[in-house]
Coordinates of C-alpha atoms and ligand atoms in Angstrom, one line a residue:
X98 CA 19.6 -32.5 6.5
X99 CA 20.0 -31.8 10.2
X100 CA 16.6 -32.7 12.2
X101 CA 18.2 -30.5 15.1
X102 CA 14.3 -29.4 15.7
X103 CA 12.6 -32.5 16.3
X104 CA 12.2 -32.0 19.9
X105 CA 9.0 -33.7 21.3
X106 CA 7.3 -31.9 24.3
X107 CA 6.1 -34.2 26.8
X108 CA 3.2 -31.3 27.2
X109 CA 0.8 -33.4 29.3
X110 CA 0.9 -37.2 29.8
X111 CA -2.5 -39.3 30.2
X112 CA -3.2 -42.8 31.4
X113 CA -4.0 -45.3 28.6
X114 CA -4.7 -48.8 30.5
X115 CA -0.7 -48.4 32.4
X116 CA 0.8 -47.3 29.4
X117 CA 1.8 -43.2 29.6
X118 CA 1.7 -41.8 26.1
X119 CA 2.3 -37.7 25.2
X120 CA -0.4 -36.6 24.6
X121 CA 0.4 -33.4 21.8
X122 CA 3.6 -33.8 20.3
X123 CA 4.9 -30.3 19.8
X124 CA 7.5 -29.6 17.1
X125 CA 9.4 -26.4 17.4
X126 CA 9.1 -24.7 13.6
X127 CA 11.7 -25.4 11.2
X128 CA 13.3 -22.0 10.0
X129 CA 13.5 -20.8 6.2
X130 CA 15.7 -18.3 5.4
X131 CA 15.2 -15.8 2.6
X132 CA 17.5 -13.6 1.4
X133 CA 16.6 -11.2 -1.4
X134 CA 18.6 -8.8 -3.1
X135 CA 16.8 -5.1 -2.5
X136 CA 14.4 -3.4 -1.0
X137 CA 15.7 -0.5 -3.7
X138 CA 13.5 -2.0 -6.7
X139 CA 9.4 -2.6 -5.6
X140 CA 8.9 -6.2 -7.3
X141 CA 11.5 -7.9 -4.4
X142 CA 9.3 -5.9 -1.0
X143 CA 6.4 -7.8 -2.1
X144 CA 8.5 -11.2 -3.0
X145 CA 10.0 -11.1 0.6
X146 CA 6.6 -10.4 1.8
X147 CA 4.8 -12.8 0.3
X148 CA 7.4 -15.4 0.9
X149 CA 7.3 -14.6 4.8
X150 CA 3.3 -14.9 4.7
X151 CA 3.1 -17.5 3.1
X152 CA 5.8 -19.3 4.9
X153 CA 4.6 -18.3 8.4
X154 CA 1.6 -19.0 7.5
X155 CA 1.9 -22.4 7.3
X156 CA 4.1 -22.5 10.7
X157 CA 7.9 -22.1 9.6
X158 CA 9.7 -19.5 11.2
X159 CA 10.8 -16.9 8.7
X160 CA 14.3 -15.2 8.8
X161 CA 14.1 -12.8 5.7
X162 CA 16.8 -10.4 4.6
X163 CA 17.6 -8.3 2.4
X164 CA 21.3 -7.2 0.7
X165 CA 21.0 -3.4 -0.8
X166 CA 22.3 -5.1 -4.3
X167 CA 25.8 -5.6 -2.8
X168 CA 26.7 -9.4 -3.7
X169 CA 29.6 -9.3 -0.7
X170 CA 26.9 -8.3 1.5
X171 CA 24.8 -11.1 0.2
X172 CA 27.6 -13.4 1.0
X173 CA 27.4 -12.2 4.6
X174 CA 23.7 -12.0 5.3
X175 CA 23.5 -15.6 4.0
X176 CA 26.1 -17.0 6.3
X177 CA 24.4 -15.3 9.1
X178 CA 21.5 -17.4 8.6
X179 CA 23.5 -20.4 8.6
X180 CA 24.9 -19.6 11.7
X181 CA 21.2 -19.3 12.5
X182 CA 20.6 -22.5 11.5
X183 CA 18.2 -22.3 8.6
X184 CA 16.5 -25.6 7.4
X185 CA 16.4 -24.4 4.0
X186 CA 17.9 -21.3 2.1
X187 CA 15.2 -19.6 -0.5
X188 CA 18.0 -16.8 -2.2
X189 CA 17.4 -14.5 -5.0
X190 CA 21.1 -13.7 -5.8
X191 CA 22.1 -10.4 -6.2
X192 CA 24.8 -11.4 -8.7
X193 CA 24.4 -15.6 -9.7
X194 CA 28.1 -15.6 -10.1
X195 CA 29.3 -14.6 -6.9
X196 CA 27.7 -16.6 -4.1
X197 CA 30.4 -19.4 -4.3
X198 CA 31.8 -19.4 -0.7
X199 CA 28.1 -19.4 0.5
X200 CA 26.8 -22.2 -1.8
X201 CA 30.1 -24.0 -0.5
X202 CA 28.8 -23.5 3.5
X203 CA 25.4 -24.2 2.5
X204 CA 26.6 -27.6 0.8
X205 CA 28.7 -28.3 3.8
X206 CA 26.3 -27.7 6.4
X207 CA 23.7 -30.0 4.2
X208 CA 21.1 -26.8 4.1
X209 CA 19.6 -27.2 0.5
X210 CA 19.2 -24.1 -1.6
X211 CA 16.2 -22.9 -3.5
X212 CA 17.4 -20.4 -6.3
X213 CA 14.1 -18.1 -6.2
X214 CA 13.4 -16.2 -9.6
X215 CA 17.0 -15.8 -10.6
X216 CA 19.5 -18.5 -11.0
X217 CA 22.4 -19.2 -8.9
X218 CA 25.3 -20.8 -10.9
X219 CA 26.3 -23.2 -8.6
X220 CA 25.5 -26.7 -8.2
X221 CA 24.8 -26.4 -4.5
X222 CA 21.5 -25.5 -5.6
X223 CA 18.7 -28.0 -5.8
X224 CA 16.1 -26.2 -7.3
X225 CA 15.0 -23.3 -9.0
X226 CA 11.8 -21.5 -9.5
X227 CA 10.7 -18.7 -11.4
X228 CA 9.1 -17.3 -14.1
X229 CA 9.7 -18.4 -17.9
X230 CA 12.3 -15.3 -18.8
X231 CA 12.1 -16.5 -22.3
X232 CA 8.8 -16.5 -22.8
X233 CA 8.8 -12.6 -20.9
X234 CA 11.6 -11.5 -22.9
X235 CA 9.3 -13.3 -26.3
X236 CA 6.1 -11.4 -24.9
X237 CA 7.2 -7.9 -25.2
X238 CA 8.9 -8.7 -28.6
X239 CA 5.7 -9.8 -30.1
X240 CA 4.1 -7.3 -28.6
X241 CA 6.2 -4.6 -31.0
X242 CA 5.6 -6.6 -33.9
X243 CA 1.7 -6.7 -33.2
X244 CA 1.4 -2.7 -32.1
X245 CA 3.7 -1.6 -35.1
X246 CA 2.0 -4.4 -37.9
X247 CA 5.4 -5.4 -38.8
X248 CA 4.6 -8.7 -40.4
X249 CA 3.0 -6.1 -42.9
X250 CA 5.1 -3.3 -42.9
X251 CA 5.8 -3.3 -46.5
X252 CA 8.3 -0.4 -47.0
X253 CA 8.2 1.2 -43.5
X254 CA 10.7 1.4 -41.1
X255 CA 10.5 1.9 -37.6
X256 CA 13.1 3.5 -35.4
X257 CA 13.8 1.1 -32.0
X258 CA 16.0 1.7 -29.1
X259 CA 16.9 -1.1 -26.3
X260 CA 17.7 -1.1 -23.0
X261 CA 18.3 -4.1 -20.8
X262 CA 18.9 -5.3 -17.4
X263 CA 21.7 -6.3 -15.0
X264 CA 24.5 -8.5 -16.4
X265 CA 25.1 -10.0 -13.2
X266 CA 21.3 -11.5 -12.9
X267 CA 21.3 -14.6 -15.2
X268 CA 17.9 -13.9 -16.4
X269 CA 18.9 -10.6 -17.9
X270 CA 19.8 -12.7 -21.0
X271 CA 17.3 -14.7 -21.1
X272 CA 14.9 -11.7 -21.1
X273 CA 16.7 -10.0 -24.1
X274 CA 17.6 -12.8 -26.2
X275 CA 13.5 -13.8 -25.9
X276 CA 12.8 -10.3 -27.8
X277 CA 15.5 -10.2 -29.8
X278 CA 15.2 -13.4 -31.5
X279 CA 11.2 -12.2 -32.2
X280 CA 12.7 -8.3 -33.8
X281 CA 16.4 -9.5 -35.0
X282 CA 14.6 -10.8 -38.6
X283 CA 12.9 -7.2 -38.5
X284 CA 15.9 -5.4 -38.1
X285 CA 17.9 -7.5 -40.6
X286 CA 15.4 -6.5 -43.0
X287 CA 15.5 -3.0 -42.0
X288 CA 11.8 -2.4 -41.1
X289 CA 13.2 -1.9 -37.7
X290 CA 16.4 0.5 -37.6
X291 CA 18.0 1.0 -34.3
X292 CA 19.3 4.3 -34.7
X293 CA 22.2 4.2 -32.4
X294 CA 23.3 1.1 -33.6
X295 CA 23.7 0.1 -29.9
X296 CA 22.2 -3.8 -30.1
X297 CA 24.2 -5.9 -28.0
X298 CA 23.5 -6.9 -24.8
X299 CA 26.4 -5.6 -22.8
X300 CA 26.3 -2.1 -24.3
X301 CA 22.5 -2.4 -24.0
X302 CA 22.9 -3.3 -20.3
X303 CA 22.0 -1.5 -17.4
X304 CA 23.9 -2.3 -13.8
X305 CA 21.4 -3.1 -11.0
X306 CA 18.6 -2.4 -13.4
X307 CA 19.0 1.1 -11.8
X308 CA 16.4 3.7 -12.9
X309 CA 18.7 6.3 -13.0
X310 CA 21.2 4.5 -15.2
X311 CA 18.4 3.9 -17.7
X312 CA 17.3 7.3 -17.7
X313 CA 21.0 8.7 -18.4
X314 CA 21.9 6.5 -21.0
X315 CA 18.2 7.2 -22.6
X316 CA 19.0 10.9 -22.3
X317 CA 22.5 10.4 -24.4
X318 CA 21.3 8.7 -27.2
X319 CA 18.3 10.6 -27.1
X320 CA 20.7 13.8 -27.4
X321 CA 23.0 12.4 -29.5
X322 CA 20.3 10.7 -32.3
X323 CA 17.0 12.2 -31.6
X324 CA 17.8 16.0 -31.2
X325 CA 17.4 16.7 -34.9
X326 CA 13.7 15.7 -34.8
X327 CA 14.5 11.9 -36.4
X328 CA 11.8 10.1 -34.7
X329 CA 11.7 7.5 -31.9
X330 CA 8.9 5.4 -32.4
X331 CA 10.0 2.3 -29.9
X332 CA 12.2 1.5 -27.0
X333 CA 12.5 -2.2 -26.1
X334 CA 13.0 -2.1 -22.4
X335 CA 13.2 -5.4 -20.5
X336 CA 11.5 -4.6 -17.1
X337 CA 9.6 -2.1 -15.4
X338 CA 13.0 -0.1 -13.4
X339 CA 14.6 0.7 -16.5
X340 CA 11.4 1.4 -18.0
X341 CA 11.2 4.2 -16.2
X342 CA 14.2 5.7 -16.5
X343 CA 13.5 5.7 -20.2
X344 CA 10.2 7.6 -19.5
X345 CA 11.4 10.2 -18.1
X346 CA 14.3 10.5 -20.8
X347 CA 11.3 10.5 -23.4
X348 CA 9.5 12.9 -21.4
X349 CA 12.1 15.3 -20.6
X350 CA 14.6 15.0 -24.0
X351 CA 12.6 13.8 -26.7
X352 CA 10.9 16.3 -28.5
X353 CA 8.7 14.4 -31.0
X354 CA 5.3 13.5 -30.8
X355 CA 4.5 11.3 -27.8
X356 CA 3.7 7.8 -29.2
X357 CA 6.9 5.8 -28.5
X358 CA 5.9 2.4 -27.8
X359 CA 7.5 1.3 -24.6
X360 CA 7.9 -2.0 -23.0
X361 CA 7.9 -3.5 -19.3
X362 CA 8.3 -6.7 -17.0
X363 CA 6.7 -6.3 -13.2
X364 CA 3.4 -4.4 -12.9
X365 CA 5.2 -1.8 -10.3
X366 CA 2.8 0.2 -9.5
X367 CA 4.5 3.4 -10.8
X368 CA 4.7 2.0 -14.4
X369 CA 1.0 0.8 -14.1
X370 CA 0.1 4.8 -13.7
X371 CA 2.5 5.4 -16.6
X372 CA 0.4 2.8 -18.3
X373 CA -2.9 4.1 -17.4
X374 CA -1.4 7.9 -18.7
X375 CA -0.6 6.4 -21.9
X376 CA 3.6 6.9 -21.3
X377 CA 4.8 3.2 -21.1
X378 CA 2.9 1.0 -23.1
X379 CA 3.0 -2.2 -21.8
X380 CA 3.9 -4.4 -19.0
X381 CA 4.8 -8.2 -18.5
X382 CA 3.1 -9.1 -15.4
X383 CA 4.7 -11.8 -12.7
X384 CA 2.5 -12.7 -10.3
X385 CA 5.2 -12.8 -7.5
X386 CA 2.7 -13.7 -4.8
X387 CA 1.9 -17.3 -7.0
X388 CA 5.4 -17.5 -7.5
X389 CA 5.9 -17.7 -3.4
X390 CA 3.4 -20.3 -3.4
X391 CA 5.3 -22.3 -6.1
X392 CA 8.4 -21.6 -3.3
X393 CA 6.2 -23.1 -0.5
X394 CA 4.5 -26.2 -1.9
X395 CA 8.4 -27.1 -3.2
X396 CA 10.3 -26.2 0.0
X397 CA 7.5 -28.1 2.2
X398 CA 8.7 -31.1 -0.3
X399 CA 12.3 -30.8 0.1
X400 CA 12.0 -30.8 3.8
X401 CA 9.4 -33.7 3.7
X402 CA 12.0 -35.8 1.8
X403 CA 8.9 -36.4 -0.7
X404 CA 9.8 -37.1 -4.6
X405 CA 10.3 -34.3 -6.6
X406 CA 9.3 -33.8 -10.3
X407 CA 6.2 -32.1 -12.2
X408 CA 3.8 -34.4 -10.0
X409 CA 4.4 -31.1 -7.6
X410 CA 2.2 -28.5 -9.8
X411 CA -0.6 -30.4 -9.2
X412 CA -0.5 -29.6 -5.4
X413 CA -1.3 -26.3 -6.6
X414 CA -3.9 -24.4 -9.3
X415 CA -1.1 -22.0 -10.6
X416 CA 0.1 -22.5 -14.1
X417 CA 3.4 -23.9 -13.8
X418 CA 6.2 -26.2 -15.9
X419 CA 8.7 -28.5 -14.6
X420 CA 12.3 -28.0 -17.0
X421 CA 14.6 -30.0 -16.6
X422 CA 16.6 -28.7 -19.9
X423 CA 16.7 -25.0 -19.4
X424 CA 19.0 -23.5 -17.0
X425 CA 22.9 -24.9 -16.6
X426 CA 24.7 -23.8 -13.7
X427 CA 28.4 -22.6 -14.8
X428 CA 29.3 -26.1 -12.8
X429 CA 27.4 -27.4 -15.8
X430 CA 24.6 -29.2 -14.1
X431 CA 21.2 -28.5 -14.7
X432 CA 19.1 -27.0 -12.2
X433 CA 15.6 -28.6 -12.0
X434 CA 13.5 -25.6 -12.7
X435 CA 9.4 -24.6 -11.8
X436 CA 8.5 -22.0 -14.3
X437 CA 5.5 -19.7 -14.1
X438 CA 3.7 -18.1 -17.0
X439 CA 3.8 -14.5 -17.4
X440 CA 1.5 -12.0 -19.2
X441 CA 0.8 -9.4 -21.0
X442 CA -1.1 -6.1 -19.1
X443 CA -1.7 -2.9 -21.1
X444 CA -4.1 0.1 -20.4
X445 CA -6.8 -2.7 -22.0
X446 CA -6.7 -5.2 -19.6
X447 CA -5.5 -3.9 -15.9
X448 CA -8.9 -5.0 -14.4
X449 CA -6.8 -8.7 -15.2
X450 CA -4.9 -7.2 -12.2
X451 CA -7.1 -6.1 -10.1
X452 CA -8.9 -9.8 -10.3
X453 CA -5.5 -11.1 -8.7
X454 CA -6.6 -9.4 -5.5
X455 CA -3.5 -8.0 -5.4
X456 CA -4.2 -4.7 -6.6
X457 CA -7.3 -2.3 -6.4
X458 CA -7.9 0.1 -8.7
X459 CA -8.6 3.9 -7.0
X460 CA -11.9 6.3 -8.2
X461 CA -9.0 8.1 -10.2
X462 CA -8.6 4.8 -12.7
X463 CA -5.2 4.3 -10.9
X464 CA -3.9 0.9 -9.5
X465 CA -2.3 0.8 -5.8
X466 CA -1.0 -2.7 -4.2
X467 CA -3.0 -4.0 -1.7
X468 CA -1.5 -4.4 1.7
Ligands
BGC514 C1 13.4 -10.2 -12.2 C2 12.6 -9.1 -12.8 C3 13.0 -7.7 -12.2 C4 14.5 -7.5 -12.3 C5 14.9 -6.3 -11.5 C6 14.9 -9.8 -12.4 O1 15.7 -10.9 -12.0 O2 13.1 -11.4 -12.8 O3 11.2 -9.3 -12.5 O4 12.4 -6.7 -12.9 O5 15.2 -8.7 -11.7 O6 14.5 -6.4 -10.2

């Protein structure tokens, strides 16, 4: 890695016997770039915040940016900050496919790459750090079989839809193959019927993780399953975006009673008031703002040339697993991984938020972020 910023200030010289020695060593701040993929979806304005903070805070200079979801733009914005000369690129990819020519530049230009929350496939990248997607995908699986009692369901059935994210964003499958592998006995049983018979991922899938996708596709099979009064009774959503499409699908074209489980990944702020009014039912909650830490204490690493391995989550009181199995690049390395645990958040426990200090909760029982 290029030490292009080493520069020592001669700031004021003082007389030690007749030997002149500096006397404060100034080192001009080594420079982080972070690009992240929207400022369209809530979870990646507080990421990039919290990254800068964090970062600044402990005297890097901060280049962030953002790429309005367009992978070509990501390409672009990424070799700007080469040009810039980063130390160290922090990248949430747009699409984990498509970022080639930019790993390649990074490579060449000796910049290591942090892969933050959603994998890169590309072995240019050294680490990666996120959450378990799993273990979120597992959590709101469980979750269905607990609200619903399936385990003792006897001769019930249950009617489930599914909607899940962006097939471009590598953890998309991770989060859907988490639930399904909890439900798939249940609806080979047939206690759980998906009444469209739409269960694969890529029909299941939503671009972008767009709210209005969600909502339109919920609308259709709502129209074309529901409208003769069979009831809905759960919709297996992966995170909070889509989540809320299929809200407002339930609310506007559904006309049976309004008890439709409904699941979530993020804690955005608009789904936590659909939580609190009883309309989505869950969330899995990512603290984003430990996950930046993670970031912090591992990029600090790197650019120390210090050893890296699960020694590093003891730098830090944040629950946190070093994998070294989990996630293959398409080069078919794997990527050394720090993985964060979620949770679970449902109208029962959002005081659990509010002890992060990241949220406060208004007179009106409703949560807004804290700036
Ligand atoms: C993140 C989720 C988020 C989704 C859409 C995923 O990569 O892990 O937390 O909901 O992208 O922004």
């Amino acid at each position: 890695m290029k030490l292009r910023k080493m520069a020592i200030a001669m700031t004021a010289v003082m007389a030690l016997g007749a030997i002149a020695v500096p006397a404060a060593a100034e080192e001009e701040a080594q420079v982080i770039g972070i690009s992240m993929p929207t400022q369209s979806l809530e979870r990646w304005n507080r990421d990039g915040s919290y990254l800068k903070e964090q970062f600044e805070n402990a005297g890097y200079t901060v280049e962030l940016v953002y790429s309005d979801n367009d992978s070509s733009q990501q390409v672009s914005d990424i070799q700007n900050l080469l040009a810039d000369n980063v130390d160290i690129l922090i990248i949430a990819a747009v699409d984990g496919e498509a970022l080639n020519t930019a790993m390649d530049e990074a490579a060449e230009q000796e910049v290591p790459v942090i892969a933050y929350d959603r994998l890169i496939m590309n072995d240019a990248v050294s680490y990666y750090v996120s959450f378990d997607n799993y273990t979120v995908g597992q959590l709101q699986g469980e979750f269905i079989v607990e609200q619903l009692d399936l385990e003792n369901a006897g001769d019930a059935t249950y009617n489930m839809e599914i909607t899940a994210g962006d097939p471009a964003d590598n953890n998309a499958t991770y989060f859907y193959n988490g639930a399904m592998d909890v439900l798939n006995p249940y609806i080979e049983a047939g206690t759980l019927v998906v009444v469209s018979g739409q269960t694969d991922f890529d029909t299941v899938a939503t671009d972008q993780w767009d709210t209005q996708t969600a909502l339109e596709r919920a609308q259709n099979i709502l129209g074309s399953y529901y409208a003769d009064g069979t009831q809905l009774d759960v919709w297996l959503c992966s995170n909070d975006s889509t989540a809320l499409g299929v809200a407002q699908g339930i609310t506007s074209d559904y006309a049976g009673d309004n008890t439709v489980i409904i699941t979530g990944q993020d804690g955005d702020v608009a789904n936590l008031a659909n939580i609190v009014d009883g309309i989505q039912t869950m969330t899995v909650y990512k603290n984003v703002s430990n996950e930046s830490i993670v970031t912090l204490s591992l990029a600090e690493a790197m650019l120390n040339g210090d050893t890296i391995d699960e020694s590093l989550c003891d730098t830090f009181e944040i629950d946190c697993a070093y994998d070294t199995e989990s996630y293959e690049t398409s080069e078919g390395n794997v990527c050394p991984s720090f993985l964060l645990v979620p949770s679970v958040i449902t109208a029962d426990n959002l005081d659990e938020l509010v002890d992060t200090g990241l949220y406060e909760m208004g007179e009106d029982g409703y949560l807004t972020a804290v700036e």
